[in-house]
Coordinates of C-alpha atoms and ligand atoms in Angstrom, one line a residue:
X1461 CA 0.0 0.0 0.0
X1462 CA 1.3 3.3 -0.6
X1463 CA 1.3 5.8 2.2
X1464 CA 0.2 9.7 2.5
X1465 CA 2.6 12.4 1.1
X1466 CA 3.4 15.7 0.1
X1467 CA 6.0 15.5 -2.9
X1468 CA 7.8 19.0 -4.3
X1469 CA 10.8 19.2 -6.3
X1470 CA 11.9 22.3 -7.2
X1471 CA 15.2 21.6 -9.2
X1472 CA 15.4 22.3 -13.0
X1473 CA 17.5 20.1 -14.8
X1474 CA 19.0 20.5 -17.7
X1475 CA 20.0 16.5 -19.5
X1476 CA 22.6 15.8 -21.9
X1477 CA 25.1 17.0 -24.7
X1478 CA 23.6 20.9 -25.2
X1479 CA 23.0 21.2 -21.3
X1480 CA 25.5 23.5 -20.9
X1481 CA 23.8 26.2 -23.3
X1482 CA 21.6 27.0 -20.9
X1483 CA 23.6 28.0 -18.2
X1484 CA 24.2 31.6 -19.2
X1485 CA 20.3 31.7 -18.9
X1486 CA 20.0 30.4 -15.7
X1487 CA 22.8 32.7 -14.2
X1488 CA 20.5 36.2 -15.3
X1489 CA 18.1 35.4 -12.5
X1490 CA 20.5 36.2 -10.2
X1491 CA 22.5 39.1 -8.9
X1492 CA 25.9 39.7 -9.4
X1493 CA 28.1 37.8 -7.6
X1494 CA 29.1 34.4 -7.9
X1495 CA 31.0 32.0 -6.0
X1496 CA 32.4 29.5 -8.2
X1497 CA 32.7 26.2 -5.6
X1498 CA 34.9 23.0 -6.9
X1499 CA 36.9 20.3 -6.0
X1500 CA 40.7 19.9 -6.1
X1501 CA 41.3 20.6 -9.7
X1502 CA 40.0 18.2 -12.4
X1503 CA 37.6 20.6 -13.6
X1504 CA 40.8 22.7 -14.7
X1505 CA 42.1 19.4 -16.2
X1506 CA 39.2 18.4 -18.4
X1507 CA 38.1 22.0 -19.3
X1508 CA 35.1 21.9 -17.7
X1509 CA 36.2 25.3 -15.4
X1510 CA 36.5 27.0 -18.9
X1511 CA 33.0 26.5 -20.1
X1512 CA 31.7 27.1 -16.8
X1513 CA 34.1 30.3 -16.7
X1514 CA 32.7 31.5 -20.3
X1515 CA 28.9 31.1 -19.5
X1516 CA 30.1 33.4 -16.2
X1517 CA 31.4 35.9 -18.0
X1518 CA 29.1 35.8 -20.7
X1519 CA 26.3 36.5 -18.0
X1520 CA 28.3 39.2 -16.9
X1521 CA 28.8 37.5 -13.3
X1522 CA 32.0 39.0 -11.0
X1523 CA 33.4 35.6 -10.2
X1524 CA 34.7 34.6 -5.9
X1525 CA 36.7 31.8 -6.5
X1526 CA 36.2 29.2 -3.7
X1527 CA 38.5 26.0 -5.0
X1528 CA 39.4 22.8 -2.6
X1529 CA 36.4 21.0 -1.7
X1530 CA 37.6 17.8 -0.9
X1531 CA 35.7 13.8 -0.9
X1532 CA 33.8 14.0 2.1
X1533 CA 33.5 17.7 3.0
X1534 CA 34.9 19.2 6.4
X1535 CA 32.8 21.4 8.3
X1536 CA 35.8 23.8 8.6
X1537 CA 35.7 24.3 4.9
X1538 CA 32.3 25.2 5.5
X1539 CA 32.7 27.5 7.7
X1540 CA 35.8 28.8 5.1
X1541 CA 32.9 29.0 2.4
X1542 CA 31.0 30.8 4.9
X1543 CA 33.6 33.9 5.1
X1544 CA 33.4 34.2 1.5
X1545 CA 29.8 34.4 1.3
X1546 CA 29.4 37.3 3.7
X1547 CA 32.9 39.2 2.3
X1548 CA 31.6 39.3 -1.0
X1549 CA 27.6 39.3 -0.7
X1550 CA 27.8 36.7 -2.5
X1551 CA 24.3 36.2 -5.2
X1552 CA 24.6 32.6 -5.9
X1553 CA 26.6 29.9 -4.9
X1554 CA 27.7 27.5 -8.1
X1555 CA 29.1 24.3 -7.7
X1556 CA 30.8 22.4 -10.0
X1557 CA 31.7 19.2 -9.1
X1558 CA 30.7 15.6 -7.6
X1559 CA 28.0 15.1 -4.4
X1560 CA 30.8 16.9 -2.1
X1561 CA 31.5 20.1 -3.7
X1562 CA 27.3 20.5 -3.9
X1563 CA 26.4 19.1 -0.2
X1564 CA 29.3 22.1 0.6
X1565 CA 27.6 24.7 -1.5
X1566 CA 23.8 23.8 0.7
X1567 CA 26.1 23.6 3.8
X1568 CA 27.6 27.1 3.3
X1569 CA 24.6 28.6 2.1
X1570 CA 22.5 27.0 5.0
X1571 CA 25.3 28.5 7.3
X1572 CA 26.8 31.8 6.3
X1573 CA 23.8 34.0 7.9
X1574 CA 23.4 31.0 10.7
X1575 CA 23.6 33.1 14.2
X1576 CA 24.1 30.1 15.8
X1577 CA 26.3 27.1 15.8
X1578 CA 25.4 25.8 12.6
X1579 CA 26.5 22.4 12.9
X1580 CA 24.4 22.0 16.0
X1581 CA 21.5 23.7 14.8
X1582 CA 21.4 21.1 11.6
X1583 CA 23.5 18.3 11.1
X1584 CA 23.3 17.2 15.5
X1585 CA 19.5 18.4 15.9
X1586 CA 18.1 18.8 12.6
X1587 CA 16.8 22.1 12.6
X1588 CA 15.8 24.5 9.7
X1589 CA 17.2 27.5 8.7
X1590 CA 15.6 30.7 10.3
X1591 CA 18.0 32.8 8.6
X1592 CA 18.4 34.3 4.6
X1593 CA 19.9 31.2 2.6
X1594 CA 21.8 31.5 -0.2
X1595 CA 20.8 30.3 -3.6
X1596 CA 22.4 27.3 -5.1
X1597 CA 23.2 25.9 -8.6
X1598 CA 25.1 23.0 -9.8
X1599 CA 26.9 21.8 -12.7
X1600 CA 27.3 17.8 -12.0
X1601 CA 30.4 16.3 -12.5
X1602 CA 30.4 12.8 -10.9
X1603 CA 27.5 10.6 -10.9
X1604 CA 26.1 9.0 -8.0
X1605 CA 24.6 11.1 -4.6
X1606 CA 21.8 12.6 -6.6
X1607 CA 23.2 16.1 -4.2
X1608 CA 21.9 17.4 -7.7
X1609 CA 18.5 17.6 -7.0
X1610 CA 17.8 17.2 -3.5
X1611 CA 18.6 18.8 -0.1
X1612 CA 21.1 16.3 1.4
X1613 CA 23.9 17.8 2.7
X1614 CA 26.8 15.1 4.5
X1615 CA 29.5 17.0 5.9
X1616 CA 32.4 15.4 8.1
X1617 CA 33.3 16.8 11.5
X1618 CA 36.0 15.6 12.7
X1619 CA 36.4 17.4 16.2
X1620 CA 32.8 16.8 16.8
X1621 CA 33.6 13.0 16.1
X1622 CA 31.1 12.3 13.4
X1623 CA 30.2 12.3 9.7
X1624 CA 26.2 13.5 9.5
X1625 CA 24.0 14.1 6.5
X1626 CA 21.5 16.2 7.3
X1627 CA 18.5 17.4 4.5
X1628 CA 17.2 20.5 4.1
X1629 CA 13.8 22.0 2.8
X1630 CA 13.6 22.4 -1.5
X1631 CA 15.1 26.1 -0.7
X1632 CA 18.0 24.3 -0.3
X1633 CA 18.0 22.2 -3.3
X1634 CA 20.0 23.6 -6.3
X1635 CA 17.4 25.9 -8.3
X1636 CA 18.7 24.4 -11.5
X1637 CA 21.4 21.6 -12.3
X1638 CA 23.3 21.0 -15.5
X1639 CA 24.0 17.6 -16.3
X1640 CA 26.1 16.4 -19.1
X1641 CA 27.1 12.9 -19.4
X1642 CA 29.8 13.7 -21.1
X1643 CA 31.4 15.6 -18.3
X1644 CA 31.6 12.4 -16.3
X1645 CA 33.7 10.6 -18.4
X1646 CA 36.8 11.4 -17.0
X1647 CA 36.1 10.6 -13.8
X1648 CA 38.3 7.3 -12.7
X1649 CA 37.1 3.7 -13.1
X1650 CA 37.1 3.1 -9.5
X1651 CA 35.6 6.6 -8.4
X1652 CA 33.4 5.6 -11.7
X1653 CA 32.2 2.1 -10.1
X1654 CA 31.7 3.8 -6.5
X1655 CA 29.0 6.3 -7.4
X1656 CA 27.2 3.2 -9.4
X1657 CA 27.0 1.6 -6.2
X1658 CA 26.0 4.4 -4.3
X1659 CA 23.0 4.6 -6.9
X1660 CA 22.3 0.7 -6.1
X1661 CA 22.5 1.9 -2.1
X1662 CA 20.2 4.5 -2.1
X1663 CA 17.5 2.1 -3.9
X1664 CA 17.8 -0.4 -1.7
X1665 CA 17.9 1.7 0.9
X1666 CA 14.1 3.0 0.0
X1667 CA 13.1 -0.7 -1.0
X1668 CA 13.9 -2.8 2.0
X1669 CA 12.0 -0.4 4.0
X1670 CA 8.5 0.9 4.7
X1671 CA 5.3 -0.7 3.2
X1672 CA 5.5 -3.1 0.6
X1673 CA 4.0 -3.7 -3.0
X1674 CA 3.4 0.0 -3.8
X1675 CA 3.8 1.8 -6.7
X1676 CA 7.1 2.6 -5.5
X1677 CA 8.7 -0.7 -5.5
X1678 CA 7.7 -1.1 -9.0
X1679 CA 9.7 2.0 -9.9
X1680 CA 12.3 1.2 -7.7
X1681 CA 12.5 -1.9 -9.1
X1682 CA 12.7 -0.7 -12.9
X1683 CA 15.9 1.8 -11.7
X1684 CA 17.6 -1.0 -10.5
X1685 CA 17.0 -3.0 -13.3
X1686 CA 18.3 -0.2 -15.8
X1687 CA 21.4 0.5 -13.2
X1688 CA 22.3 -2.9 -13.6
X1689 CA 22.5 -3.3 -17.0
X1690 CA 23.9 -0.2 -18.1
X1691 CA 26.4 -0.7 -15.1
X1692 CA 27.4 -3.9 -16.9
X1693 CA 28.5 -2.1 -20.2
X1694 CA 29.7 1.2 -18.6
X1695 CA 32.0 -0.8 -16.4
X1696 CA 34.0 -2.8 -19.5
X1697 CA 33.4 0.7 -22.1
X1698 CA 33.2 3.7 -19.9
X1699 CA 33.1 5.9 -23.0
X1700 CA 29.7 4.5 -23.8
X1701 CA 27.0 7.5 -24.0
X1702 CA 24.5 5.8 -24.0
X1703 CA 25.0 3.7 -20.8
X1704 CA 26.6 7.0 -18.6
X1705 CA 23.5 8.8 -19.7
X1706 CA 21.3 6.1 -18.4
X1707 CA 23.2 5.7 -15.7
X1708 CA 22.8 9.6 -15.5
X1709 CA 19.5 9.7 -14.8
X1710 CA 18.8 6.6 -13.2
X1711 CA 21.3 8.7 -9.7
X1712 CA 19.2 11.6 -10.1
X1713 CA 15.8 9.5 -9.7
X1714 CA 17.2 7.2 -7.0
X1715 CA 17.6 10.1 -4.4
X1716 CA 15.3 13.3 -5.5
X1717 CA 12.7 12.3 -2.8
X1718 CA 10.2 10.6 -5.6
X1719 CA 10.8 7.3 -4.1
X1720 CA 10.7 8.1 -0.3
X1721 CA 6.6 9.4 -1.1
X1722 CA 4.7 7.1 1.3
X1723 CA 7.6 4.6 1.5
X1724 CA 10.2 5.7 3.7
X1725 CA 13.7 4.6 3.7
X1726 CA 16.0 1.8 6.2
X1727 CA 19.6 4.2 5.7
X1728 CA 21.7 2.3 8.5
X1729 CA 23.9 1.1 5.2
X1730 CA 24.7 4.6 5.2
X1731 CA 25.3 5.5 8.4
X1732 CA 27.8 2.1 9.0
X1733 CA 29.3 4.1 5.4
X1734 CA 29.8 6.9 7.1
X1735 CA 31.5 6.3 10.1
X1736 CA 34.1 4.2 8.2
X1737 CA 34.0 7.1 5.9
X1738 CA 34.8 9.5 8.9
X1739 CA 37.5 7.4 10.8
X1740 CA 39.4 6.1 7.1
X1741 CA 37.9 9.0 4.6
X1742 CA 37.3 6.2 2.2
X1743 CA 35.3 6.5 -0.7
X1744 CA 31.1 7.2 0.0
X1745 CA 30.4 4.6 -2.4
X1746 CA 33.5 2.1 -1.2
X1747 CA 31.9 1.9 2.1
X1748 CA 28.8 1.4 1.0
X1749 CA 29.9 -1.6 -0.9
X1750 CA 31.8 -3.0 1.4
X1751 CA 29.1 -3.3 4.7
X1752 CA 26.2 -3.7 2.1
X1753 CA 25.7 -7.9 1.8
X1754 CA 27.0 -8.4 5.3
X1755 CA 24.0 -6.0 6.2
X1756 CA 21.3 -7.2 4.0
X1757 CA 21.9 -10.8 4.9
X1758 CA 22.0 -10.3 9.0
X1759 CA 18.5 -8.6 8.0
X1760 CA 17.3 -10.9 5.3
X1761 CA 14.7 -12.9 7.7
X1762 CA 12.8 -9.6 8.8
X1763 CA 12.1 -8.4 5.5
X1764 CA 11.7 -11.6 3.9
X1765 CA 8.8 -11.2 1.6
X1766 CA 10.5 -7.8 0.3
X1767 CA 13.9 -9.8 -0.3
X1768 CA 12.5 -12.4 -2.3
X1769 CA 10.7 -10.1 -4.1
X1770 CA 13.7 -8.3 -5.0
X1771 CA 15.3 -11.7 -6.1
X1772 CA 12.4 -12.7 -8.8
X1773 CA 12.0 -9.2 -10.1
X1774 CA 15.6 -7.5 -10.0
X1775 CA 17.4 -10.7 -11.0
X1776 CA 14.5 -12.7 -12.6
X1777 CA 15.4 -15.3 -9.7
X1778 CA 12.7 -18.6 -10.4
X1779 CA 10.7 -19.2 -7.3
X1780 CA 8.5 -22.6 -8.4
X1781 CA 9.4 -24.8 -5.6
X1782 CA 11.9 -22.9 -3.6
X1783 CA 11.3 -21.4 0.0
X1784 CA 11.2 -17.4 0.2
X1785 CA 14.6 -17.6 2.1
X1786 CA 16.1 -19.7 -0.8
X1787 CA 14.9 -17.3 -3.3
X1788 CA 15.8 -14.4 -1.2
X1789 CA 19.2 -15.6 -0.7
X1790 CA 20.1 -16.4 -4.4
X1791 CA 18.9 -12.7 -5.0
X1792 CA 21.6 -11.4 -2.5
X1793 CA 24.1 -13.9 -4.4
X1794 CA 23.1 -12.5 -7.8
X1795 CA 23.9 -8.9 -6.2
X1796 CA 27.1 -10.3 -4.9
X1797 CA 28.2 -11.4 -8.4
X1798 CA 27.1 -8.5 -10.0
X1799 CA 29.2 -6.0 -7.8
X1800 CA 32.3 -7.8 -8.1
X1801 CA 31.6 -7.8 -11.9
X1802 CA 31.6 -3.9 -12.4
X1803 CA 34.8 -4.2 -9.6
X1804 CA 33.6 -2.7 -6.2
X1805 CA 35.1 -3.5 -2.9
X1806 CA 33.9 -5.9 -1.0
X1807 CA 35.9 -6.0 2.0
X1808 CA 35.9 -3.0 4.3
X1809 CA 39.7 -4.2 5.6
X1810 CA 40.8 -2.7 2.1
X1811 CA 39.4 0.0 2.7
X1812 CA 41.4 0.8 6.4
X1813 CA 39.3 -0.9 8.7
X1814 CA 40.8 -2.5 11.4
X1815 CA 40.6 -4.9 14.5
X1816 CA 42.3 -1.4 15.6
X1817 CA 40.1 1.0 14.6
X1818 CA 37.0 -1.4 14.5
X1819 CA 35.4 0.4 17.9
X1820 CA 36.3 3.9 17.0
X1821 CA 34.0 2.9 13.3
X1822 CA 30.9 1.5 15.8
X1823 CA 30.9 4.3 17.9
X1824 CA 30.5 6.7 15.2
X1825 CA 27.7 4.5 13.7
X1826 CA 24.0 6.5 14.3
X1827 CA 21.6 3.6 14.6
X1828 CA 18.4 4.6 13.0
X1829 CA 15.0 2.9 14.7
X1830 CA 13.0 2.4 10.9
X1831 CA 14.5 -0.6 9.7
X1832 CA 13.4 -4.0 9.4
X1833 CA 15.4 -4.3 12.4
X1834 CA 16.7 -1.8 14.9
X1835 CA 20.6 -2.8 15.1
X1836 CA 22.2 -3.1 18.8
X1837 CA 25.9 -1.9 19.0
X1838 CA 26.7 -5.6 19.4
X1839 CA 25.4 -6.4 16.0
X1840 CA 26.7 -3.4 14.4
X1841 CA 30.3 -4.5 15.7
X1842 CA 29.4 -8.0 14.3
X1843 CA 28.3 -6.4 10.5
X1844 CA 31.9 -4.5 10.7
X1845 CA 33.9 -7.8 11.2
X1846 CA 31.8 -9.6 8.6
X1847 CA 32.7 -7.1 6.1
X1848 CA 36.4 -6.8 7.0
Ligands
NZQ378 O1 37.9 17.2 -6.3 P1 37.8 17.0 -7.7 O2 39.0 17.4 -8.5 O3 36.5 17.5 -8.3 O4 37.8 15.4 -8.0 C1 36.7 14.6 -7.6 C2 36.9 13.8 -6.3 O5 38.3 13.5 -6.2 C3 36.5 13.5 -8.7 N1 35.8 13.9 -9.8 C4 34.5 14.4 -9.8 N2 34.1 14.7 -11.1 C5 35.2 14.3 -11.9 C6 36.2 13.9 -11.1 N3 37.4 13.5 -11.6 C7 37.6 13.5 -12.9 N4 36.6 13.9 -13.7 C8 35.4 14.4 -13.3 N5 34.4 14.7 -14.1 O6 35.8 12.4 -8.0 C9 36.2 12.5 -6.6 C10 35.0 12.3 -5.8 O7 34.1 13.3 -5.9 P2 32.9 13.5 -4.8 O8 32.2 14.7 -5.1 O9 33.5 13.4 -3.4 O10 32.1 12.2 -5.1 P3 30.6 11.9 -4.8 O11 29.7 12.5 -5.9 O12 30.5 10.4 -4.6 O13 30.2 12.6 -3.4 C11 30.4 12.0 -2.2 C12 29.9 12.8 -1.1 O14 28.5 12.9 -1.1 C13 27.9 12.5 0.1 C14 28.8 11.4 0.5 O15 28.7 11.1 1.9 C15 30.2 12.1 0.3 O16 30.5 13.0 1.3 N6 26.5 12.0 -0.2 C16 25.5 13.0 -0.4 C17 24.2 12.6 -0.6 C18 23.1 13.6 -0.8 N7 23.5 14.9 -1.0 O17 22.0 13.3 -0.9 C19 23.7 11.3 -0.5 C20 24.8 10.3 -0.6 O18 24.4 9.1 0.0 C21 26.1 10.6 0.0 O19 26.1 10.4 1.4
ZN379 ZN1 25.0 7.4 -0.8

């Protein structure tokens, strides 16, 4: 059954080849000043600064430069962002880049005006702005968080000891997103295969959650099943259009809200993610992969029907004469094969966790009460050394 909801997206997008016409367009509804937010260089490699640089000009913009947002933002770089804003008034905040440089830009422009201690007020309790917010618009680099159109913002705190996502209201979401296939294609195979599985995540994520047999899960399902297949040929050609576009969209559908409408969501993949992200900084879409089957599986038996489900119609599993727990657990091993095909990690020792540092990760681990199963610390320590 499909639950009660309120669903508003306010993002623009603009898809494919020609996106980037449209940009000088977007930039005249806006005053001035521009902040030009990226990452630690490749858009001045692949010469995606100097079409984004052009358009700004074009449009007539003054240009703040704010370079060096780095893989899991810090919230001292927001708060870096945040002195730039209120130097130079700044108009609107444009980022160009992956999920970090735009979770940044809805940070800082949450924050700059904040009178209080912003990460407090948001990322620890969740509040809203009460203050002016900044507008945002993106340029998407790096396929994967759908940051692009939503209001998820995950910054990393190290002093404060944890890595929190926290999402804001549709003023926060980027009032218009360009997104080019094209520009992806530079991104690195295994930064390439991360943000695929980060798609995978954040649909299984809404699917093994809520109620059951809705609308939803039919769309969810039909994402997967594209995600999967064009993973398959992206993986072995990553200059395939056709397959990075599909993949394209399929990340911005997975996490714009659609699929959350009177479903809900589990998340605790994502929070186990992020504290190995915030003690090792490894890859969002790494960690994912890595605590993902030894997750699923410890919860298989209290989601059953929805696992099963997930086997017959994701992987076309046959159920005539098998047990739901047989089917369900051939569907997990049909994920397992397919994310060692397109070459994720599997084992979260690779990725720096240790017997070591194995407490430190569980400590930092939120445990979220809307799962199929509300983890104990013991068990989350258990999910950890399975995925080692
Ligand atoms: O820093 P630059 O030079 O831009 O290089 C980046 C970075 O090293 C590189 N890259 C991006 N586009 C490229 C490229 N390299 C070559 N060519 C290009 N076209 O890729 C690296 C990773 O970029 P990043 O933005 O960190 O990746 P991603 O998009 O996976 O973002 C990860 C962050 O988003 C958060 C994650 O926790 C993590 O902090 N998430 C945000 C969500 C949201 N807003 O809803 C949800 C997600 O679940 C996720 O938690
Ligand atoms: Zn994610």
């Amino acid at each position: 059954m499909q639950g009660n909801f309120t669903y508003h997206n306010p993002t623009r997008l603009h898809f494919g080849e020609e996106a980037m016409k449209h940009l000088v367009g977007e930039l005249k509804h806006y005053g001035p000043t521009v902040m030009l937010s990226y990452g630690g260089g490749s858009i001045k490699r692949n010469g995606i600064y100097d079409a984004v640089a052009a358009a700004l000009r074009e449009a007539g913009k003054t240009v703040v430069e704010d370079a060096g947002v780095m893989p899991n933002p810090t919230y001292e770089k927001v708060q870096e962002g945040c002195r730039l804003v209120r130097d130079h008034k700044v108009d609107l905040i444009l980022a160009v880049g992956g999920g970090s440089t735009i979770d940044y830009a809805k940070a800082v422009s949450a924050s700059a005006y904040c009178e209080e201690d912003a990460w407090e007020k948001y990322w620890v309790k969740q509040g809203w702005p009460s203050c002016p917010v900044v507008p945002i618009g993106s340029v998407l680099t790096m396929v994967g968080t759908g940051s692009e159109m939503n209001g998820g913002s995950v910054i990393t705190n190290r002093k404060a000891g944890f890595k929190l996502g926290k999402v804001f209201g549709p003023d926060l979401y980027p009032k218009f997103t360009i997104l080019n296939p094209r520009f992806t294609m530079t991104v690195p195979q295994y930064q390439m295969v991360a943000g695929f599985f980060d798609i995978m995540s954040h649909l299984m994520e809404q699917y093994f959650a809520g109620k059951a047999d809705c609308t939803t899960d039919y769309l969810i399902e039909g994402l997967m099943r594209s995600l999967v297949h064009s993973s398959r040929i992206a993986a072995k050609d990553p200059q395939d259009y056709e397959a990075r576009a599909n993949i394209m969209w399929t990340a911005t559908w997975a996490l714009n809200t659609l699929l959350k409408c009177g479903k809900g969501g589990d998340w605790e993949v994502h929070q186990i993610g992020h504290a190995i992200g915030l003690v090792t900084d490894a890859t969002h879409g790494m960690t994912l992969a890595a605590v993902s089957l030894p997750y699923y599986r410890h919860v298989m038996r209290d989601g059953l029907h929805q696992f099963a489900r997930f086997a017959r119609n994701v992987w076309g599993v046959r159920p005539e004469g098998r047990s739901d727990e047989q089917v369900a657990t051939e569907g997990l091993a049909c994920l397992e094969q397919w994310m060692k095909e397109i070459g994720l990690v599997m084992h979260s020792a690779e990725l720096g966790v240790t017997e070591e540092n194995l407490q430190a990760v569980a400590d930092a681990v939120l445990i979220l009460p809307v799962g199929y199963r509300t983890l104990t610390r013991d068990e989350v320590v258990d999910i950890l050394r399975q995925s080692m």
